[in-house]
mmCIF file of C-alpha atoms and ligand atoms in Angstrom:
data_model
loop_
_atom_site.group_PDB
_atom_site.id
_atom_site.type_symbol
_atom_site.label_atom_id
_atom_site.label_comp_id
_atom_site.label_asym_id
_atom_site.label_seq_id
_atom_site.Cartn_x
_atom_site.Cartn_y
_atom_site.Cartn_z
ATOM 1 C CA MET Z 1 -12.064 201.535 11.189
ATOM 2 C CA SER Z 2 -15.555 201.804 11.843
ATOM 3 C CA SER Z 3 -17.536 203.106 8.966
ATOM 4 C CA PRO Z 4 -17.203 206.620 8.656
ATOM 5 C CA GLN Z 5 -19.486 209.119 9.307
ATOM 6 C CA PRO Z 6 -19.854 212.116 7.697
ATOM 7 C CA SER Z 7 -19.895 214.104 11.221
ATOM 8 C CA GLU Z 8 -16.480 212.636 11.465
ATOM 9 C CA GLY Z 9 -14.925 215.466 9.024
ATOM 10 C CA GLY Z 10 -14.218 215.297 5.523
ATOM 11 C CA SER Z 11 -10.901 214.236 5.315
ATOM 12 C CA LEU Z 12 -11.600 211.194 7.234
ATOM 13 C CA VAL Z 13 -14.167 210.314 4.368
ATOM 14 C CA ARG Z 14 -12.473 211.275 1.411
ATOM 15 C CA SER Z 15 -9.422 209.113 2.457
ATOM 16 C CA PHE Z 16 -11.642 206.272 2.962
ATOM 17 C CA MET Z 17 -13.265 206.621 -0.263
ATOM 18 C CA ALA Z 18 -9.773 207.039 -1.861
ATOM 19 C CA THR Z 19 -8.652 203.630 -0.531
ATOM 20 C CA LYS Z 20 -12.104 201.943 -1.162
ATOM 21 C CA GLY Z 21 -11.867 201.104 2.603
ATOM 22 C CA ARG Z 22 -9.037 198.857 2.130
ATOM 23 C CA THR Z 23 -6.726 198.804 4.802
ATOM 24 C CA GLU Z 24 -3.983 196.603 3.934
ATOM 25 C CA ALA Z 25 -1.255 198.030 1.466
ATOM 26 C CA THR Z 26 -1.441 195.848 -2.272
ATOM 27 C CA SER Z 27 2.300 195.521 -2.830
ATOM 28 C CA GLN Z 28 5.582 196.194 -1.295
ATOM 29 C CA GLU Z 29 5.482 198.202 2.054
ATOM 30 C CA LEU Z 30 6.283 201.593 1.562
ATOM 31 C CA ALA Z 31 8.245 203.619 4.366
ATOM 32 C CA ILE Z 32 7.565 207.243 4.820
ATOM 33 C CA GLU Z 33 10.668 207.645 3.482
ATOM 34 C CA THR Z 34 10.427 205.964 0.670
ATOM 35 C CA VAL Z 35 10.908 207.679 -2.673
ATOM 36 C CA VAL Z 36 8.697 207.687 -5.301
ATOM 37 C CA GLU Z 37 8.503 208.820 -9.050
ATOM 38 C CA ILE Z 38 6.325 208.403 -11.765
ATOM 39 C CA THR Z 39 7.282 205.696 -14.594
ATOM 40 C CA PRO Z 40 7.555 206.924 -18.044
ATOM 41 C CA GLN Z 41 4.997 204.895 -19.176
ATOM 42 C CA ALA Z 42 2.881 206.412 -16.970
ATOM 43 C CA ARG Z 43 3.210 209.831 -18.222
ATOM 44 C CA THR Z 44 0.770 209.074 -21.258
ATOM 45 C CA SER Z 45 -1.934 207.248 -19.112
ATOM 46 C CA ILE Z 46 -2.385 209.870 -16.306
ATOM 47 C CA SER Z 47 -5.239 211.597 -17.762
ATOM 48 C CA SER Z 48 -7.167 208.170 -17.421
ATOM 49 C CA ALA Z 49 -6.289 207.570 -13.558
ATOM 50 C CA GLN Z 50 -8.591 207.782 -11.113
ATOM 51 C CA PHE Z 51 -9.091 211.307 -9.425
ATOM 52 C CA GLU Z 52 -6.743 210.530 -6.438
ATOM 53 C CA GLN Z 53 -4.548 208.356 -7.953
ATOM 54 C CA ARG Z 54 -4.071 211.182 -11.055
ATOM 55 C CA LYS Z 55 -2.921 213.882 -8.297
ATOM 56 C CA ILE Z 56 -0.295 211.465 -6.931
ATOM 57 C CA LEU Z 57 0.593 210.845 -10.789
ATOM 58 C CA GLU Z 58 1.134 214.275 -10.990
ATOM 59 C CA LEU Z 59 2.560 215.391 -7.965
ATOM 60 C CA LEU Z 60 5.064 212.294 -8.699
ATOM 61 C CA ASP Z 61 6.301 214.142 -12.000
ATOM 62 C CA SER Z 62 9.465 215.002 -9.623
ATOM 63 C CA PRO Z 63 10.407 212.590 -6.990
ATOM 64 C CA ALA Z 64 9.101 212.752 -3.877
ATOM 65 C CA SER Z 65 8.629 210.810 -0.143
ATOM 66 C CA ILE Z 66 5.419 208.664 0.876
ATOM 67 C CA ALA Z 67 5.429 211.756 3.481
ATOM 68 C CA GLU Z 68 5.589 214.488 1.043
ATOM 69 C CA VAL Z 69 3.053 212.844 -1.016
ATOM 70 C CA ALA Z 70 0.792 212.581 2.208
ATOM 71 C CA ALA Z 71 1.792 216.195 3.424
ATOM 72 C CA LYS Z 72 1.061 217.965 -0.441
ATOM 73 C CA LEU Z 73 -2.328 215.920 -1.047
ATOM 74 C CA LYS Z 74 -3.582 215.837 2.664
ATOM 75 C CA LEU Z 75 -4.191 212.635 2.657
ATOM 76 C CA PRO Z 76 -3.167 209.977 6.300
ATOM 77 C CA ILE Z 77 0.316 208.452 5.431
ATOM 78 C CA ARG Z 78 -1.661 204.917 5.834
ATOM 79 C CA THR Z 79 -3.606 206.101 2.851
ATOM 80 C CA ALA Z 80 -0.546 207.898 0.823
ATOM 81 C CA ILE Z 81 0.908 204.453 1.026
ATOM 82 C CA ILE Z 82 -1.819 202.627 -0.161
ATOM 83 C CA LEU Z 83 -2.405 204.334 -3.102
ATOM 84 C CA VAL Z 84 0.958 204.782 -3.772
ATOM 85 C CA SER Z 85 1.313 201.039 -3.376
ATOM 86 C CA GLU Z 86 -1.664 200.447 -6.079
ATOM 87 C CA LEU Z 87 0.387 202.970 -8.171
ATOM 88 C CA ALA Z 88 3.232 200.712 -8.136
ATOM 89 C CA SER Z 89 1.741 197.406 -8.874
ATOM 90 C CA ASP Z 90 -0.010 199.038 -11.888
ATOM 91 C CA GLY Z 91 3.747 199.848 -13.342
ATOM 92 C CA LEU Z 92 3.081 203.796 -13.062
ATOM 93 C CA VAL Z 93 5.109 204.562 -10.240
ATOM 94 C CA ASP Z 94 9.030 203.326 -9.554
ATOM 95 C CA SER Z 95 10.038 203.178 -5.581
ATOM 96 C CA SER Z 96 13.435 203.936 -4.307
ATOM 97 C CA ASP Z 97 15.339 201.321 -2.055
ATOM 98 C CA LEU Z 98 15.599 201.874 0.946
ATOM 99 C CA VAL Z 99 19.313 201.685 3.201
ATOM 100 C CA ASP Z 100 19.025 199.081 4.927
ATOM 101 C CA THR Z 101 23.181 198.928 6.062
ATOM 102 C CA ILE Z 102 24.638 201.995 6.989
ATOM 103 C CA ASP Z 103 28.260 202.390 6.635
ATOM 104 C CA THR Z 104 31.131 205.421 7.485
ATOM 105 C CA ASP Z 105 31.115 206.180 4.055
ATOM 106 C CA PHE Z 106 27.467 206.732 3.889
ATOM 107 C CA LEU Z 107 27.325 208.934 6.877
ATOM 108 C CA MET Z 108 30.355 210.415 5.648
ATOM 109 C CA THR Z 109 28.812 211.732 2.566
ATOM 110 C CA ILE Z 110 25.715 212.644 4.619
ATOM 111 C CA ARG Z 111 28.004 214.715 7.110
ATOM 112 C CA ASN Z 112 29.718 216.376 3.923
ATOM 113 C CA ALA Z 113 26.661 217.603 2.230
ATOM 114 C CA ILE Z 114 25.019 219.179 5.846
ATOM 115 C CA GLU Z 115 28.066 220.740 6.029
ATOM 116 C CA ALA Z 116 27.921 222.213 2.778
ATOM 117 C CA LEU Z 117 24.362 223.902 3.058
ATOM 118 C CA MET C 1 33.337 207.837 -5.643
ATOM 119 C CA THR C 2 31.434 207.530 -2.645
ATOM 120 C CA LYS C 3 29.443 203.735 -2.495
ATOM 121 C CA ILE C 4 25.940 205.305 -3.010
ATOM 122 C CA GLU C 5 27.256 207.147 -6.173
ATOM 123 C CA GLU C 6 28.378 203.558 -7.505
ATOM 124 C CA SER C 7 25.539 201.884 -6.559
ATOM 125 C CA THR C 8 23.210 204.555 -8.288
ATOM 126 C CA ALA C 9 25.568 205.359 -10.963
ATOM 127 C CA SER C 10 24.236 202.938 -14.082
ATOM 128 C CA VAL C 11 20.624 202.950 -13.315
ATOM 129 C CA ALA C 12 20.144 206.202 -11.510
ATOM 130 C CA ARG C 13 18.316 204.564 -8.412
ATOM 131 C CA ARG C 14 17.648 207.058 -5.735
ATOM 132 C CA THR C 15 17.672 206.190 -1.922
ATOM 133 C CA SER C 16 16.871 207.886 1.313
ATOM 134 C CA ALA C 17 17.626 208.089 4.470
ATOM 135 C CA LYS C 18 15.899 209.967 8.074
ATOM 136 C CA PHE C 19 16.993 211.339 11.182
ATOM 137 C CA VAL C 20 14.143 211.638 14.141
ATOM 138 C CA VAL C 21 13.864 215.183 16.037
ATOM 139 C CA ALA C 22 12.365 214.325 19.210
ATOM 140 C CA GLY C 23 11.311 216.337 22.117
ATOM 141 C CA GLY C 24 8.129 217.239 24.042
ATOM 142 C CA PHE C 25 5.515 220.425 23.152
ATOM 143 C CA GLY C 26 7.305 223.351 22.094
ATOM 144 C CA VAL C 27 10.984 222.385 22.775
ATOM 145 C CA GLY C 28 11.762 223.996 18.761
ATOM 146 C CA LYS C 29 11.032 220.724 16.737
ATOM 147 C CA THR C 30 9.455 222.229 14.326
ATOM 148 C CA THR C 31 11.719 225.403 13.890
ATOM 149 C CA PHE C 32 14.723 223.090 14.138
ATOM 150 C CA VAL C 33 13.853 221.014 10.681
ATOM 151 C CA GLY C 34 12.268 224.389 9.050
ATOM 152 C CA THR C 35 15.626 226.364 9.763
ATOM 153 C CA ILE C 36 17.797 223.314 8.104
ATOM 154 C CA SER C 37 15.264 221.887 5.253
ATOM 155 C CA GLU C 38 15.956 222.867 1.631
ATOM 156 C CA ILE C 39 12.380 222.700 0.787
ATOM 157 C CA PRO C 40 9.860 224.437 2.904
ATOM 158 C CA PRO C 41 8.922 221.818 5.918
ATOM 159 C CA LEU C 42 5.623 220.187 5.508
ATOM 160 C CA ARG C 43 3.387 218.598 7.824
ATOM 161 C CA THR C 44 1.302 215.215 7.486
ATOM 162 C CA GLU C 45 -2.048 214.997 9.846
ATOM 163 C CA GLU C 46 -3.348 211.698 10.842
ATOM 164 C CA HIS C 47 -6.804 211.780 12.263
ATOM 165 C CA LEU C 48 -6.537 209.117 14.804
ATOM 166 C CA THR C 49 -10.274 207.380 15.531
ATOM 167 C CA GLU C 50 -9.608 204.594 17.960
ATOM 168 C CA ALA C 51 -6.243 205.000 19.830
ATOM 169 C CA ALA C 52 -7.233 206.569 22.486
ATOM 170 C CA SER C 53 -5.402 204.087 24.510
ATOM 171 C CA GLU C 54 -2.746 204.687 23.034
ATOM 172 C CA ILE C 55 -2.370 207.961 24.333
ATOM 173 C CA ASP C 56 -0.363 209.011 27.194
ATOM 174 C CA ASP C 57 -0.909 212.777 27.448
ATOM 175 C CA VAL C 58 -4.197 213.630 28.576
ATOM 176 C CA SER C 59 -3.553 217.149 27.669
ATOM 177 C CA VAL C 60 -3.707 216.313 23.842
ATOM 178 C CA VAL C 61 -7.213 217.638 22.648
ATOM 179 C CA LYS C 62 -9.655 214.761 21.693
ATOM 180 C CA THR C 63 -13.157 214.725 21.249
ATOM 181 C CA LYS C 64 -14.410 211.071 22.121
ATOM 182 C CA THR C 65 -12.209 208.335 20.479
ATOM 183 C CA SER C 66 -10.823 211.311 17.981
ATOM 184 C CA THR C 67 -7.314 213.071 17.653
ATOM 185 C CA THR C 68 -5.260 214.695 15.221
ATOM 186 C CA VAL C 69 -1.870 214.054 14.985
ATOM 187 C CA ALA C 70 0.507 216.376 13.348
ATOM 188 C CA MET C 71 3.990 215.738 11.898
ATOM 189 C CA ASP C 72 6.466 218.261 10.116
ATOM 190 C CA PHE C 73 9.223 217.227 8.399
ATOM 191 C CA GLY C 74 11.867 218.788 6.054
ATOM 192 C CA ARG C 75 14.128 217.258 3.253
ATOM 193 C CA ILE C 76 18.275 218.016 2.620
ATOM 194 C CA ASN C 77 19.277 216.566 -1.249
ATOM 195 C CA VAL C 78 22.792 214.734 -1.231
ATOM 196 C CA GLY C 79 23.375 214.864 -4.822
ATOM 197 C CA ASP C 80 20.958 213.593 -7.285
ATOM 198 C CA SER C 81 20.271 210.230 -6.042
ATOM 199 C CA LEU C 82 19.968 210.412 -2.043
ATOM 200 C CA MET C 83 17.685 212.255 0.168
ATOM 201 C CA ILE C 84 17.782 212.858 3.332
ATOM 202 C CA TYR C 85 14.642 213.519 5.481
ATOM 203 C CA LEU C 86 14.035 214.962 9.117
ATOM 204 C CA PHE C 87 10.762 214.249 10.702
ATOM 205 C CA GLY C 88 9.797 215.886 14.045
ATOM 206 C CA THR C 89 7.986 213.627 16.075
ATOM 207 C CA PRO C 90 3.995 215.041 17.065
ATOM 208 C CA GLY C 91 3.875 215.794 20.625
ATOM 209 C CA GLN C 92 3.493 213.434 23.461
ATOM 210 C CA LEU C 93 2.186 210.851 21.263
ATOM 211 C CA ARG C 94 4.886 208.324 21.847
ATOM 212 C CA PHE C 95 3.020 204.751 21.868
ATOM 213 C CA SER C 96 1.120 206.044 18.947
ATOM 214 C CA PHE C 97 1.993 204.312 15.476
ATOM 215 C CA MET C 98 3.534 207.071 14.142
ATOM 216 C CA TRP C 99 5.669 206.978 16.479
ATOM 217 C CA ASP C 100 6.873 204.091 15.173
ATOM 218 C CA THR C 101 6.636 204.841 11.523
ATOM 219 C CA ILE C 102 9.246 207.479 12.224
ATOM 220 C CA VAL C 103 11.737 206.051 14.077
ATOM 221 C CA GLU C 104 11.691 202.625 11.947
ATOM 222 C CA GLY C 105 14.729 202.513 9.812
ATOM 223 C CA ALA C 106 15.978 206.082 10.783
ATOM 224 C CA LEU C 107 19.518 207.155 11.305
ATOM 225 C CA GLY C 108 19.374 208.620 14.480
ATOM 226 C CA ALA C 109 17.566 210.944 16.902
ATOM 227 C CA VAL C 110 18.530 214.704 18.062
ATOM 228 C CA VAL C 111 16.172 214.844 21.294
ATOM 229 C CA LEU C 112 15.282 218.464 22.084
ATOM 230 C CA ILE C 113 15.276 219.885 25.363
ATOM 231 C CA ASP C 114 13.607 223.259 26.790
ATOM 232 C CA PRO C 115 16.071 224.004 30.142
ATOM 233 C CA ARG C 116 12.989 225.372 31.391
ATOM 234 C CA ARG C 117 10.624 222.291 31.197
ATOM 235 C CA LEU C 118 13.103 219.770 31.251
ATOM 236 C CA ASP C 119 10.108 216.804 31.547
ATOM 237 C CA GLU C 120 8.843 217.987 28.280
ATOM 238 C CA SER C 121 11.745 215.595 26.843
ATOM 239 C CA TYR C 122 11.362 212.764 28.935
ATOM 240 C CA GLY C 123 9.445 210.572 26.979
ATOM 241 C CA SER C 124 11.528 210.791 23.906
ATOM 242 C CA LEU C 125 14.566 209.817 25.817
ATOM 243 C CA ASP C 126 12.417 206.898 27.469
ATOM 244 C CA TYR C 127 11.802 206.066 23.921
ATOM 245 C CA PHE C 128 14.944 206.012 22.474
ATOM 246 C CA GLU C 129 17.210 204.255 25.214
ATOM 247 C CA GLN C 130 13.614 201.502 25.004
ATOM 248 C CA ARG C 131 14.338 201.314 21.436
ATOM 249 C CA GLU C 132 17.757 201.290 21.127
ATOM 250 C CA LEU C 133 17.948 204.287 18.027
ATOM 251 C CA PRO C 134 21.188 206.390 18.819
ATOM 252 C CA PHE C 135 21.051 209.828 19.653
ATOM 253 C CA VAL C 136 22.263 212.872 21.366
ATOM 254 C CA VAL C 137 20.706 215.133 23.724
ATOM 255 C CA VAL C 138 20.673 218.784 22.661
ATOM 256 C CA GLN C 139 19.973 221.995 25.055
ATOM 257 C CA ASN C 140 17.663 224.270 23.018
ATOM 258 C CA GLU C 141 19.329 228.128 24.307
ATOM 259 C CA PHE C 142 15.633 230.003 23.829
ATOM 260 C CA PRO C 143 16.375 233.819 24.328
ATOM 261 C CA ASP C 144 14.921 234.307 27.453
ATOM 262 C CA ALA C 145 16.099 230.787 29.249
ATOM 263 C CA PRO C 146 18.860 229.721 31.548
ATOM 264 C CA VAL C 147 21.368 227.407 29.661
ATOM 265 C CA LEU C 148 22.298 224.759 32.149
ATOM 266 C CA THR C 149 25.515 223.588 31.533
ATOM 267 C CA GLN C 150 25.992 219.858 30.701
ATOM 268 C CA ALA C 151 26.540 218.394 34.315
ATOM 269 C CA GLU C 152 23.444 219.914 35.018
ATOM 270 C CA LEU C 153 21.792 218.634 31.955
ATOM 271 C CA ARG C 154 23.069 215.277 32.580
ATOM 272 C CA ASP C 155 22.670 215.443 36.400
ATOM 273 C CA TYR C 156 18.466 216.305 35.943
ATOM 274 C CA LEU C 157 17.815 214.035 33.158
ATOM 275 C CA ALA C 158 19.837 211.502 34.104
ATOM 276 C CA ILE C 159 21.640 210.724 30.545
ATOM 277 C CA ALA C 160 23.962 207.998 30.502
ATOM 278 C CA PRO C 161 27.412 209.194 30.165
ATOM 279 C CA GLU C 162 28.061 207.439 26.882
ATOM 280 C CA ILE C 163 25.475 209.786 25.135
ATOM 281 C CA PRO C 164 26.519 213.092 24.045
ATOM 282 C CA VAL C 165 25.149 216.332 24.714
ATOM 283 C CA THR C 166 25.274 219.691 22.964
ATOM 284 C CA THR C 167 23.178 222.765 22.930
ATOM 285 C CA VAL C 168 21.641 224.734 19.521
ATOM 286 C CA ASP C 169 19.949 227.579 18.583
ATOM 287 C CA ALA C 170 16.913 226.314 16.624
ATOM 288 C CA THR C 171 16.486 229.461 14.921
ATOM 289 C CA ASP C 172 20.453 229.710 13.212
ATOM 290 C CA LYS C 173 21.174 227.209 10.263
ATOM 291 C CA GLU C 174 25.171 226.893 11.328
ATOM 292 C CA SER C 175 23.576 226.099 14.608
ATOM 293 C CA VAL C 176 21.289 223.782 13.533
ATOM 294 C CA LYS C 177 23.813 221.909 11.399
ATOM 295 C CA ASN C 178 26.196 221.977 13.932
ATOM 296 C CA ALA C 179 23.709 219.804 15.587
ATOM 297 C CA VAL C 180 23.257 217.586 12.656
ATOM 298 C CA THR C 181 26.924 216.943 12.333
ATOM 299 C CA PHE C 182 27.213 216.276 16.161
ATOM 300 C CA LEU C 183 24.713 213.360 15.781
ATOM 301 C CA ILE C 184 26.341 212.131 12.870
ATOM 302 C CA ASP C 185 29.445 212.202 14.456
ATOM 303 C CA HIS C 186 27.981 210.424 17.060
ATOM 304 C CA LEU C 187 26.514 207.748 14.992
ATOM 305 C CA MET C 188 30.046 207.220 13.222
ATOM 306 C CA GLN C 189 31.687 206.365 16.801
ATOM 307 C CA GLN C 190 28.937 203.739 17.541
ATOM 308 C CA LEU C 191 29.330 202.301 14.084
ATOM 309 C CA ALA C 192 33.227 202.139 15.159
ATOM 310 C CA LYS C 193 32.245 200.071 17.767
ATOM 311 C CA GLN C 194 30.225 197.606 15.633
ATOM 312 C CA GLY C 195 32.976 197.325 12.863
ATOM 313 C CA GLY C 196 31.839 199.720 10.834
ATOM 314 C CA ARG C 197 28.436 198.835 9.539
ATOM 315 C CA ARG C 198 24.889 198.850 10.916
ATOM 316 C CA LYS C 199 21.551 197.570 10.007
ATOM 317 C CA LEU C 200 18.869 199.612 10.118
ATOM 318 C CA ARG C 201 16.072 198.492 12.753
ATOM 319 C CA ARG C 202 12.753 197.870 10.643
ATOM 320 C CA LYS C 203 11.110 195.430 12.424
ATOM 321 C CA ASP C 204 7.744 196.670 12.220
ATOM 322 C CA LEU C 205 7.346 197.667 8.924
ATOM 323 C CA GLY C 206 4.622 195.641 7.182
ATOM 324 C CA ARG C 207 2.529 195.627 9.958
HETATM 325 N N1 LIG F 301 14.862 232.253 20.196
HETATM 326 C C1 LIG F 301 14.240 231.226 19.376
HETATM 327 N N2 LIG F 301 12.983 230.999 19.457
HETATM 328 C C2 LIG F 301 12.933 229.456 19.595
HETATM 329 C C3 LIG F 301 13.970 228.461 19.447
HETATM 330 N N3 LIG F 301 13.294 227.459 18.859
HETATM 331 C C4 LIG F 301 11.621 228.083 19.248
HETATM 332 N N4 LIG F 301 11.240 228.594 19.164
HETATM 333 C C5 LIG F 301 10.450 229.230 19.879
HETATM 334 O O1 LIG F 301 9.465 228.752 20.344
HETATM 335 C C6 LIG F 301 8.156 228.228 19.789
HETATM 336 C C7 LIG F 301 7.942 226.875 20.057
HETATM 337 O O2 LIG F 301 8.761 226.237 18.875
HETATM 338 P P1 LIG F 301 8.494 224.886 18.059
HETATM 339 O O3 LIG F 301 9.535 225.135 16.926
HETATM 340 O O4 LIG F 301 6.959 225.133 17.598
HETATM 341 O O5 LIG F 301 8.039 223.656 18.910
HETATM 342 P P2 LIG F 301 7.467 222.346 18.708
HETATM 343 O O6 LIG F 301 6.379 221.969 19.674
HETATM 344 O O7 LIG F 301 8.840 221.085 19.703
HETATM 345 O O8 LIG F 301 7.697 221.781 17.423
HETATM 346 C C8 LIG F 301 8.147 228.925 18.760
HETATM 347 O O9 LIG F 301 7.337 230.495 19.137
HETATM 348 C C9 LIG F 301 9.758 228.994 18.201
HETATM 349 O O10 LIG F 301 9.628 230.122 17.525
HETATM 350 C C10 LIG F 301 15.368 228.831 19.285
HETATM 351 O O11 LIG F 301 16.189 228.424 19.188
HETATM 352 N N5 LIG F 301 14.999 230.281 19.686
HETATM 353 MG MG1 LIG F 302 6.313 221.425 15.968
#
């Protein structure tokens, strides 16, 4: 990424600053559908977190995916992944497991839920 | 008790899975996702600044090397521990990192077809055939458009016999539910052929 110019639009600059220019996630890689949630210990330290991170922690008071974090805070997916990864390595956010292998029971559970909508 | 409940009961672990809703511009992806989602559908926007060479659609609005890629998605909760996401693919940018991000680890895809503009969905069909993501083809029944027969659709789009084809009204909840269960039925049949289990593809994660 070239260094951001003000003319390129606010959100690009903002996301660059939010990640302080870092481009690599620091811990476990998160997918767009990974569900994340604030940890109990984070609830006490929200007020001391930096602006972007505080907004994420507030949002993750109820569980949501990386995609929801990005959409609701108007962050690019990549930026949301980096910010949430950092919160996770600081123990402020818990991330769910990704489904690795599917079987018929799993698909049937989803199918039943869809039918019941 | 299902597997998920068993494995999550003690620690209330959450997990998630996703479906992809694909097809070209205006085929009804956003409508489809919004009709079935339990939350108001959401949108992410990416500003691509150096991806001009990856863009395969000259109609995409771009200024020099900058373009915006939008992705719509919805969510369905399955009990307390499983969240199902439906991600609509962004336009025709099928070689962009967003497509790969959406498709990696997906359970399967619905490729929507507008019968008036079949070519809009060629790219999606090619993409899923190449990536080996299971998919079904779903013709969107626009009120002012003719409905092609299954034979016509298969013929015009060169759809392989093993790929199921159906129709949907993307504005009708029951119809969209049927389209998603149609996909799940296809996934279950595929699973049966593969011994009842399948590993989801996530090879590009960590890029
Ligand atoms: N009546 C009707 N209109 C539809 C249907 N699907 C999409 N539309 C309309 O077609 C247009 C394009 O749909 P949209 O969901 O935005 O397409 P996308 O570009 O694939 O996301 C919108 O004006 C929709 O309201 C459908 O099944 N029935
Ligand atoms: Mg759309």
